[in-house]
Coordinates of C-alpha atoms and ligand atoms in Angstrom, one line a residue:
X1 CA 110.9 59.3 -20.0
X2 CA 108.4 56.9 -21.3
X3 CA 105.7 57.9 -24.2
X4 CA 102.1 57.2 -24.4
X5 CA 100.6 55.3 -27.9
X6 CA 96.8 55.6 -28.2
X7 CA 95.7 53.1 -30.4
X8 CA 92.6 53.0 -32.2
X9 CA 91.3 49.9 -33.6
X10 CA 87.9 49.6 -35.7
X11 CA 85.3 47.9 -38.5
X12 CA 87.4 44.5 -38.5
X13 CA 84.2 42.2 -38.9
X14 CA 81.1 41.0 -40.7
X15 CA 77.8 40.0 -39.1
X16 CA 79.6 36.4 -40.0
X17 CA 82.1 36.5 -37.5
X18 CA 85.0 38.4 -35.5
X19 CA 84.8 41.2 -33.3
X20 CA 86.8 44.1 -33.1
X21 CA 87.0 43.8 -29.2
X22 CA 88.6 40.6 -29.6
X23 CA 91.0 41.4 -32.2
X24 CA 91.7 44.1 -28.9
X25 CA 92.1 41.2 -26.8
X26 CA 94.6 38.9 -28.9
X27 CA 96.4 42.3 -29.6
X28 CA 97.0 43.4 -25.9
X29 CA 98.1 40.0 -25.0
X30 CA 100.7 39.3 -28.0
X31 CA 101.7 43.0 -26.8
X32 CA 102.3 42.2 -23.4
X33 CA 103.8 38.5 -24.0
X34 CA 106.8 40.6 -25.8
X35 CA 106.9 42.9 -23.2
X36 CA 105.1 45.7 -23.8
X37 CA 103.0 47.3 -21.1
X38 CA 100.1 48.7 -21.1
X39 CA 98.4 52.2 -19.6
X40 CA 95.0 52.1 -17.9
X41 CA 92.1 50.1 -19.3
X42 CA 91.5 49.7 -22.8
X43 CA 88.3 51.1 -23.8
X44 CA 84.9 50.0 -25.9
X45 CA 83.8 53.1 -27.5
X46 CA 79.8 52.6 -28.7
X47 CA 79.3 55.0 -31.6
X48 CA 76.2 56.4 -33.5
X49 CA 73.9 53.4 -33.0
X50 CA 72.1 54.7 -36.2
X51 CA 75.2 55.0 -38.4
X52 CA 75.1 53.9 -41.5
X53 CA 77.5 51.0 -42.0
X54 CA 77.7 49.2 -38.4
X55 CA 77.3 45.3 -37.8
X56 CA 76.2 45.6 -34.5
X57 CA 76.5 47.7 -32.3
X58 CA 79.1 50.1 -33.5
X59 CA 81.5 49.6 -31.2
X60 CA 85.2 50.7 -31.5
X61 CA 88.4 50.3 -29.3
X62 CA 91.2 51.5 -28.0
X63 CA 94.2 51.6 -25.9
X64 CA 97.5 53.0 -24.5
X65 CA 101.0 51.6 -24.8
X66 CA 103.6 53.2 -22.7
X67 CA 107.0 52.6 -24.6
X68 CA 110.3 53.8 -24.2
X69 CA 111.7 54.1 -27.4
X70 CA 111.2 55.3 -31.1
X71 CA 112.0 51.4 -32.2
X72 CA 109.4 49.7 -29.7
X73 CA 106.8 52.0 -31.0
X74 CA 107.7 51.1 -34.2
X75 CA 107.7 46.9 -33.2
X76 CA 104.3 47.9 -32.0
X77 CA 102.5 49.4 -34.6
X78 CA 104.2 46.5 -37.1
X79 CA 102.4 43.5 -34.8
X80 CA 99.0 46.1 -34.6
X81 CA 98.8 46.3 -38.4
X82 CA 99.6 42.5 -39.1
X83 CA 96.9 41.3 -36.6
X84 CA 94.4 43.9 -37.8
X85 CA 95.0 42.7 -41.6
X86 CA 95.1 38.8 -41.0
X87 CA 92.2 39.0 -38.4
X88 CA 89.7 41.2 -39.6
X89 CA 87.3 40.0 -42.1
X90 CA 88.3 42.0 -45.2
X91 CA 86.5 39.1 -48.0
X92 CA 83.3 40.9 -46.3
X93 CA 82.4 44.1 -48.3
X94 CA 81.2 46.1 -45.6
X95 CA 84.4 45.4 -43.6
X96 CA 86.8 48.5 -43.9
X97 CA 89.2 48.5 -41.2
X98 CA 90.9 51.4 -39.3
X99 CA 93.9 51.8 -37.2
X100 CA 95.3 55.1 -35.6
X101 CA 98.1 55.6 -33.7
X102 CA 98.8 58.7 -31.7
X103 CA 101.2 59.9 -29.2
X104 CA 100.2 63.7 -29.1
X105 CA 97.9 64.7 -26.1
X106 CA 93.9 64.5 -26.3
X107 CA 92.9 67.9 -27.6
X108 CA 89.0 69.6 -27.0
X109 CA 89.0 69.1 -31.1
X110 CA 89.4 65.2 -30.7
X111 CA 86.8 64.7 -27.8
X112 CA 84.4 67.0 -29.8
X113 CA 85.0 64.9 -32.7
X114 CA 84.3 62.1 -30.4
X115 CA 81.4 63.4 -28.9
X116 CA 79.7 64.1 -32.7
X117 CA 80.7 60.5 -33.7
X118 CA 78.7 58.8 -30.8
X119 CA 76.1 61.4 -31.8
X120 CA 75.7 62.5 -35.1
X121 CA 77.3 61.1 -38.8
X122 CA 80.4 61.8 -39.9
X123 CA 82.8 61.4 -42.7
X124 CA 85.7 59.2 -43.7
X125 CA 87.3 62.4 -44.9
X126 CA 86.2 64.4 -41.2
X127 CA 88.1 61.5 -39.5
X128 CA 91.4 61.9 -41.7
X129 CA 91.6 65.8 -41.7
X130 CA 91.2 65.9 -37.9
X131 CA 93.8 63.0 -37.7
X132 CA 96.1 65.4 -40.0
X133 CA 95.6 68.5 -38.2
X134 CA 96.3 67.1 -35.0
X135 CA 99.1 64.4 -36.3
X136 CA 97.7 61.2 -35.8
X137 CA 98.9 58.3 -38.5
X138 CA 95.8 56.1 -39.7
X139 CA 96.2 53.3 -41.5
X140 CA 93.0 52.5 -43.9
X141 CA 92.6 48.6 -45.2
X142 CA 90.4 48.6 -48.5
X143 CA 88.3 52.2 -48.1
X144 CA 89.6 52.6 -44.3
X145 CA 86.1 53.1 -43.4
X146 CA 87.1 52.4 -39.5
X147 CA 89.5 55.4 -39.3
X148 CA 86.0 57.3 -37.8
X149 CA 85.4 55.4 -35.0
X150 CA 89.5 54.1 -34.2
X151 CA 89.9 57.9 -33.8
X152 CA 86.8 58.8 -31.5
X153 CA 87.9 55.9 -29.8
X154 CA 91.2 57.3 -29.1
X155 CA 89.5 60.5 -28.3
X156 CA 86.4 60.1 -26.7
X157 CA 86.5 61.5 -22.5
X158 CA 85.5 59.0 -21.0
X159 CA 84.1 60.6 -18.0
X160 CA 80.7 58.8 -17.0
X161 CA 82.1 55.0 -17.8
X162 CA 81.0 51.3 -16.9
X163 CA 83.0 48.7 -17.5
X164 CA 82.6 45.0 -19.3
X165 CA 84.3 41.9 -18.9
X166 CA 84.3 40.3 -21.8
X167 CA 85.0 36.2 -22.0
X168 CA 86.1 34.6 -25.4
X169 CA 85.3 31.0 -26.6
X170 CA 87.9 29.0 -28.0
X171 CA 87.9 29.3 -32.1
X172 CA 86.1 25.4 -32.7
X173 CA 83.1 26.4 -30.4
X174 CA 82.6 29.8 -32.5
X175 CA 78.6 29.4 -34.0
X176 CA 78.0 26.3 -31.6
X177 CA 74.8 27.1 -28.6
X178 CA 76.7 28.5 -26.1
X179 CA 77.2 26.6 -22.9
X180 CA 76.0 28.8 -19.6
X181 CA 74.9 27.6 -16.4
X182 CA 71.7 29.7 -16.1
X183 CA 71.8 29.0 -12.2
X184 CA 75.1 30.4 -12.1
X185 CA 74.0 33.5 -13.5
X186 CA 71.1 33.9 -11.1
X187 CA 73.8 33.3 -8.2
X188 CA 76.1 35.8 -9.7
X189 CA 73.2 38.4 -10.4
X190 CA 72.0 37.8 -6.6
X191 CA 75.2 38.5 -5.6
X192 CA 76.5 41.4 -7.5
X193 CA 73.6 43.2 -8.5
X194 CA 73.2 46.5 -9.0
X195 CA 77.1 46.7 -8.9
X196 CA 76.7 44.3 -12.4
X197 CA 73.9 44.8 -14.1
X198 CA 71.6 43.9 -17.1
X199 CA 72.6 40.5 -16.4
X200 CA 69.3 38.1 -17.0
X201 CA 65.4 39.4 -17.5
X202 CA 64.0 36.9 -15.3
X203 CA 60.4 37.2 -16.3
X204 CA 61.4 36.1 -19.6
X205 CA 64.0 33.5 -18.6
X206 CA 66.2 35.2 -21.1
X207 CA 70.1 35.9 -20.0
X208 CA 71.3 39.1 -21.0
X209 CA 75.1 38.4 -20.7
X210 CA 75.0 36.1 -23.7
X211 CA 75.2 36.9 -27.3
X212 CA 73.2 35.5 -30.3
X213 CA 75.9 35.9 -33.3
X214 CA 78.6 33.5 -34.4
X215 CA 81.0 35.9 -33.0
X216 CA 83.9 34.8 -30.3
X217 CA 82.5 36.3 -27.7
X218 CA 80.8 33.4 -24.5
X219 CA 79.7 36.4 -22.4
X220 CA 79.9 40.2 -21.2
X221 CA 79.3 41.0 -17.9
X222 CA 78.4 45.3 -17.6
X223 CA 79.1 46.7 -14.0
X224 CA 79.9 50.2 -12.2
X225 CA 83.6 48.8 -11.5
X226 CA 86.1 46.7 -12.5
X227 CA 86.3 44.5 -9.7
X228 CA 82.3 44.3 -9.8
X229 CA 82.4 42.5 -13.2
X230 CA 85.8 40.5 -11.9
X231 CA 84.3 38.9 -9.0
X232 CA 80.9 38.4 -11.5
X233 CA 83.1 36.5 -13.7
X234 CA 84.1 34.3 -10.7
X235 CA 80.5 33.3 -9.8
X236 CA 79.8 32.1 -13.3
X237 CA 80.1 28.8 -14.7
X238 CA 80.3 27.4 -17.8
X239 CA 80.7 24.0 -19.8
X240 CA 83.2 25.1 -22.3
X241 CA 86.2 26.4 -21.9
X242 CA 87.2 30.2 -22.3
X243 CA 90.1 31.4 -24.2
X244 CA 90.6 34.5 -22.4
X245 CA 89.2 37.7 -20.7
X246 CA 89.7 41.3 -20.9
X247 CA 87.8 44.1 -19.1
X248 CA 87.4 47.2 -21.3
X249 CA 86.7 50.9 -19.6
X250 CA 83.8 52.1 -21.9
X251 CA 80.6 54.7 -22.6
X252 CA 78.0 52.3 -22.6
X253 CA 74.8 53.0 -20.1
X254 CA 75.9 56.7 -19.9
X255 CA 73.2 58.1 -22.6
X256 CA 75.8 60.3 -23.9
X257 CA 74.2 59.1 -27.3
X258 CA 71.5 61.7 -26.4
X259 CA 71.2 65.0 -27.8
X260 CA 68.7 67.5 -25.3
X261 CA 66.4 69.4 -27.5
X262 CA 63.3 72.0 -26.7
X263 CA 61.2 71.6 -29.9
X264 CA 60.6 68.1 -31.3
X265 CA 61.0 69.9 -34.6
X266 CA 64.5 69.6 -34.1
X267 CA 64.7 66.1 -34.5
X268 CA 66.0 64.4 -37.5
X269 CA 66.9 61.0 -38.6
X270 CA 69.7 58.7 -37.3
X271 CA 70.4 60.8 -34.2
X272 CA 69.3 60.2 -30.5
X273 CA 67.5 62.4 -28.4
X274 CA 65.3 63.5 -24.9
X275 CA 62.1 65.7 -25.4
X276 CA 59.6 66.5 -24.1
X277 CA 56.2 66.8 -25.6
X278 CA 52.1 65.8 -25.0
X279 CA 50.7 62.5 -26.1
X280 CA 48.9 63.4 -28.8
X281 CA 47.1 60.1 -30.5
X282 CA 46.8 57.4 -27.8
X283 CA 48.9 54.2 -28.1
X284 CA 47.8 51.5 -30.7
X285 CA 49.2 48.1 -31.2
X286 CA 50.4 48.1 -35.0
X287 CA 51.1 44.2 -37.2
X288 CA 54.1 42.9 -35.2
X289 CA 52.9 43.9 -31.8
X290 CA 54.3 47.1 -31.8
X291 CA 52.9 49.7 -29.9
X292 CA 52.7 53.6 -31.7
X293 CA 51.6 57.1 -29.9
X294 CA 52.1 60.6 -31.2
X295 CA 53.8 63.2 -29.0
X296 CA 53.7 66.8 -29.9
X297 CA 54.6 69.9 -28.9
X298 CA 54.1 73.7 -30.5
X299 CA 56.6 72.9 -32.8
X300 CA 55.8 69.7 -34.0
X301 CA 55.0 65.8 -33.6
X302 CA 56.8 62.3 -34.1
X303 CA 55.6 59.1 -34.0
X304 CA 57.0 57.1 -30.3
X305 CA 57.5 53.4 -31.0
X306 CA 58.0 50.8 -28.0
X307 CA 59.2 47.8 -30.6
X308 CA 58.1 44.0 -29.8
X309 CA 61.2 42.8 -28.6
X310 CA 60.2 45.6 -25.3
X311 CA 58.2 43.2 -24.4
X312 CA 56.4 44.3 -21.3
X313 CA 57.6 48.2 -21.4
X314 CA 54.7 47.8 -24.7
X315 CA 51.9 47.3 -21.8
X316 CA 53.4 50.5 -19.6
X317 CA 53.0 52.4 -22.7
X318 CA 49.4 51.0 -24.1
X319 CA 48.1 53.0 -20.8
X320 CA 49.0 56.5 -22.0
X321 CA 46.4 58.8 -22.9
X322 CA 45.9 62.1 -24.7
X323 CA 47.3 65.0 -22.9
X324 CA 49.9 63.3 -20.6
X325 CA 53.2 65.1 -20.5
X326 CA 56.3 62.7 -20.9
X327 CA 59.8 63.0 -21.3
X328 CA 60.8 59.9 -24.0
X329 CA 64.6 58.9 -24.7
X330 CA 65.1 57.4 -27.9
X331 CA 66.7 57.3 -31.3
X332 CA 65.0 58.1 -34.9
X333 CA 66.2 55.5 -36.8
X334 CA 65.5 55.4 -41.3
X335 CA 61.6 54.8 -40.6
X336 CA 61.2 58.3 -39.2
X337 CA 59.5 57.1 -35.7
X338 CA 61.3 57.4 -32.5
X339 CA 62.4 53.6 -31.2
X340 CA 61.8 54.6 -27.1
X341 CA 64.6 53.8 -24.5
X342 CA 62.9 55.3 -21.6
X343 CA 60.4 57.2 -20.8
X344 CA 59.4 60.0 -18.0
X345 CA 55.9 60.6 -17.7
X346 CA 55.7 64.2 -16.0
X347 CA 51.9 64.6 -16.1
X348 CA 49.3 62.2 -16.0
X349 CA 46.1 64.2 -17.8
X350 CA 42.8 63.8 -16.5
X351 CA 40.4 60.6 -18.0
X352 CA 37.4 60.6 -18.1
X353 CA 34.3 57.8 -19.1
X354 CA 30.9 58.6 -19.5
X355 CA 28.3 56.7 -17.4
X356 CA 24.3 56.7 -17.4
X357 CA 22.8 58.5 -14.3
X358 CA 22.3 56.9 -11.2
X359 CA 18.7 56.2 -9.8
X360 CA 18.0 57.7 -6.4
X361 CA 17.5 54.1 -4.8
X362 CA 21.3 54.3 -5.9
X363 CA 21.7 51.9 -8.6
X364 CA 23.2 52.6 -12.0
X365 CA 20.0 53.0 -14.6
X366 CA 20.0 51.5 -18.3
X367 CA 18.9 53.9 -21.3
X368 CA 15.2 53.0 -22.4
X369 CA 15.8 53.4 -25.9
X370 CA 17.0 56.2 -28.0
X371 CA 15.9 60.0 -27.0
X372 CA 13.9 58.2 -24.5
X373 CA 16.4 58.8 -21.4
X374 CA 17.1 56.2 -18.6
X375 CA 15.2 53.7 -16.6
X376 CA 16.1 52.2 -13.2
X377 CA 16.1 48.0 -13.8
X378 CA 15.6 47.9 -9.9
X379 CA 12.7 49.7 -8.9
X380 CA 11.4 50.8 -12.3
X381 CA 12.1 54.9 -11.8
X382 CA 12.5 56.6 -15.3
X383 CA 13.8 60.3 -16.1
X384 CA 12.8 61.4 -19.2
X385 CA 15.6 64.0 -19.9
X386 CA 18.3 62.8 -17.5
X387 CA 21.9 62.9 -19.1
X388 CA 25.2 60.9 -18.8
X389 CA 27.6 61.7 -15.7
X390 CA 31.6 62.1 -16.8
X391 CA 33.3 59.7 -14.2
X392 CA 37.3 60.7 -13.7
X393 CA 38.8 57.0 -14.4
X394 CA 41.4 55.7 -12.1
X395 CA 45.0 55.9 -14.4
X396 CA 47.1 52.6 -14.8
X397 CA 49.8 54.4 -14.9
X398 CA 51.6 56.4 -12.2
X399 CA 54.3 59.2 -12.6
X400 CA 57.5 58.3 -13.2
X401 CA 60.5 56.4 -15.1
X402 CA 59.6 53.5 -17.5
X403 CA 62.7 51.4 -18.6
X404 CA 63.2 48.6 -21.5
X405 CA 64.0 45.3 -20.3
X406 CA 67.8 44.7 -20.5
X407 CA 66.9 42.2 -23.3
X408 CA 66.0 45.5 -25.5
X409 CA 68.2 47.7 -24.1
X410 CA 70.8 49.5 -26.5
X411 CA 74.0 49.6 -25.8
X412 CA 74.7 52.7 -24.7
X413 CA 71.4 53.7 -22.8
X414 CA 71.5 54.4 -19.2
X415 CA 69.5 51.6 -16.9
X416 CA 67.6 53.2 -14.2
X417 CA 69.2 52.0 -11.5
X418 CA 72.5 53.8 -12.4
X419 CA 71.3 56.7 -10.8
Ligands
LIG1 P1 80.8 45.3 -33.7 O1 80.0 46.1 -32.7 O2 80.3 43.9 -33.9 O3 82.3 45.4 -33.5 P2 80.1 47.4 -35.4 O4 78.7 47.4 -35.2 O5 81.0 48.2 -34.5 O6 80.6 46.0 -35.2 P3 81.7 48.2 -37.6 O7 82.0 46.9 -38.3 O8 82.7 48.7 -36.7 O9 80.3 47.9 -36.8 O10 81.2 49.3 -38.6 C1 80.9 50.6 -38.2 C2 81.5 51.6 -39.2 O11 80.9 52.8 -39.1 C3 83.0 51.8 -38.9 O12 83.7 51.9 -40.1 C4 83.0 53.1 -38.1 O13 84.2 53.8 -38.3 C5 81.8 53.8 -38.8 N1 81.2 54.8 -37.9 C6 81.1 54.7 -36.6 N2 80.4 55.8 -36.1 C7 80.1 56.5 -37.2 C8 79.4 57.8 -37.4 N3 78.9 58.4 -36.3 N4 79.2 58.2 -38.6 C9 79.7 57.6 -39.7 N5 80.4 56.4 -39.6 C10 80.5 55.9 -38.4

């Protein structure tokens, strides 16, 4: 009878380099060069994007090793541990690696604990007593930080999933411009798309599959399937070589980062949300370009923000007025306002402008001075006492789901067109 290993792997780099997906990747491959096999697909679990001490995009991994004896599991976790110790960048102070190995089955307690860490903050100390309780060993390098998010990685149910291929450079082309035929990725996006997706934002000739850190990764390409992102991976083409590929199962574009809530007094910082609530001040454009409205409800208000780098979501957003009803998707990061994701606007209220009178040979009249009412410019008719007329304006904006552009999109928010 063979056993199951999860293993959890996380918080092995620095914003200088490394990646704990590719520390994944060289891990899986010396595993299976000495025979080892592996279980299913190895997953990228995307945790709290507001937690404290991430790099990037708080992503942790894991996988499963099916073994058939006490002394391979024990070979296993020995080649684990040494890769995760000489890999991981541990002269970085924020680097606090985490690896948990567990051959027990996934209790509700684990994907719970899951859940909160892709949702909420926890504790170094949460992580270990759960890993006691339900006898998972965790090994902690320096303060052992990445025990939280090895474990929810281990744990998380993975039942909405996407998948992403990830390609690796070779180590002397790490923090050189990475070489990637844009054509390519048009032909591969043509081709693929929505099966792939988030692959390029065409109006601003900017390709989404490609990174901008020194870290080994060349590309990632997100799809619904595994063999979507494969035969993606074929269509591209490059001018440097790639080390090696791996395709990870994982929770990115699900928005399971998102708590529901009725009252927008229930919000709080570092969390992610969907309510629902008025607009209360209209949009402004703030120093940066960044575009600020108030939504409310009876409970409450918080400041919406669509950030710069949206781009063009910041003009869908400049056209909502007082009194519409939206549903926004976002997180509340340490400024307090909510950084937008989406929005749904429910309700568009009514506008209206106010206009002078029209004259009865039907052209618009001009005032003719103040308290002195209106006078027609065309055939000279004046009304002393007339008043303005409230026009209902035309809206810019029409009912519906606004997006970010892939370029802004976080990791682990739901495009629209994955239903
Ligand atoms: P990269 O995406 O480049 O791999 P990263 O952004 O994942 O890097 P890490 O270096 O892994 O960042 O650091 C994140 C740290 O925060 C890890 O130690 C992880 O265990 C911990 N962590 C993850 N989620 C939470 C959470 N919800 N609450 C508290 N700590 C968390």
């Amino acid at each position: 009878m063979k056993n199951i290993l999860y293993v959890g792997i996380d918080d092995t780099d620095s914003s200088e380099g490394m990646c704990t997906t590719y520390i994944g990747a060289l891990v899986m491959d010396e595993l299976k060069h000495y025979g080892f096999q592996l279980k299913g697909h190895p997953r990228l679990i995307r945790l709290n994007p507001f937690a404290p001490f991430k790099t990037r995009g708080n992503g942790a991994i894991s996988f499963n090793l099916s073994l058939n004896s006490g002394k391979d599991a024990k070979k296993a976790k020995k080649l684990i541990l040494n890769r995760v110790e000489n890999l991981s960048e541990l002269q970085h102070k924020n680097t606090n690696p985490g690896v948990v190995f567990y051959d027990g089955i996934i209790t509700p307690e684990l994907e719970t604990y899951s859940m909160t860490t892709v949702q909420k903050i926890v504790t170094i100390e949460n992580a270990q007593k759960l890993a006691v309780q339900v006898g998972a060993q965790f090994h902690k390098f320096k303060n052992g930080r990445g025990i939280i998010g090895a474990l929810a990685a281990i744990g998380y149910p993975l039942e909405d999933r996407t998948y992403e291929l990830l390609a690796y450079r070779i180590p002397e082309n790490y923090g050189k411009k990475r070489k990637i035929n844009y054509k390519s990725v048009l032909e591969m996006n043509q081709k693929t798309y929505p099966q792939t997706f988030d692959n390029l934002d065409e109006d601003e000739d900017y390709i989404a599959i490609e990174p901008h850190t020194p870290c080994p990764i060349l590309y990632g390409i997100r799809g619904e399937t595994p063999e979507a992102v494969i035969k993606a991976h074929g269509i591209l083409k490059t001018c440097e070589t790639i080390e090696r590929i791996v395709v990870y199962a994982t929770n990115q574009h699900t928005d399971n980062h998102l708590l529901k809530i009725d009252h927008i007094s229930q919000m709080d910082k570092c969390k992610c949300y969907i309510a629902q609530g008025f607009v209360e001040n209209s949009p402004k454009t703030i120093e940066g370009g960044h575009v600020i409205f108030n939504l409310k409800d009876d409970s409450g208000s918080i400041d919406c923000a669509a950030y710069e780098p949206t781009k063009g979501f910041r003009d869908v957003v400049k056209n909502l007025k007082d009194g519409d009803l939206l549903k926004v998707y976002g997180g509340i990061g340490n400024k307090g306002s909510l950084n937008l994701e989406k929005i749904h606007v429910l309700k568009l209220a009514k506008v209206y402008e106010s206009r002078n009178p029209i004259c009865e040979c039907g052209k618009r009249m001009k005032s003719a001075g103040k308290n002195k009412g209106y006078k027609c410019m065309n055939c000279g008719f004046k009304l002393r006492y007339g008043t303005k007329n409230l026009i209902e304006v035309k809206r810019n904006i029409k009912k519906g789901f606004y997006e970010v552009p892939p370029a802004a999109r976080r990791h682990l928010s739901k495009p629209l067109i994955r239903k």
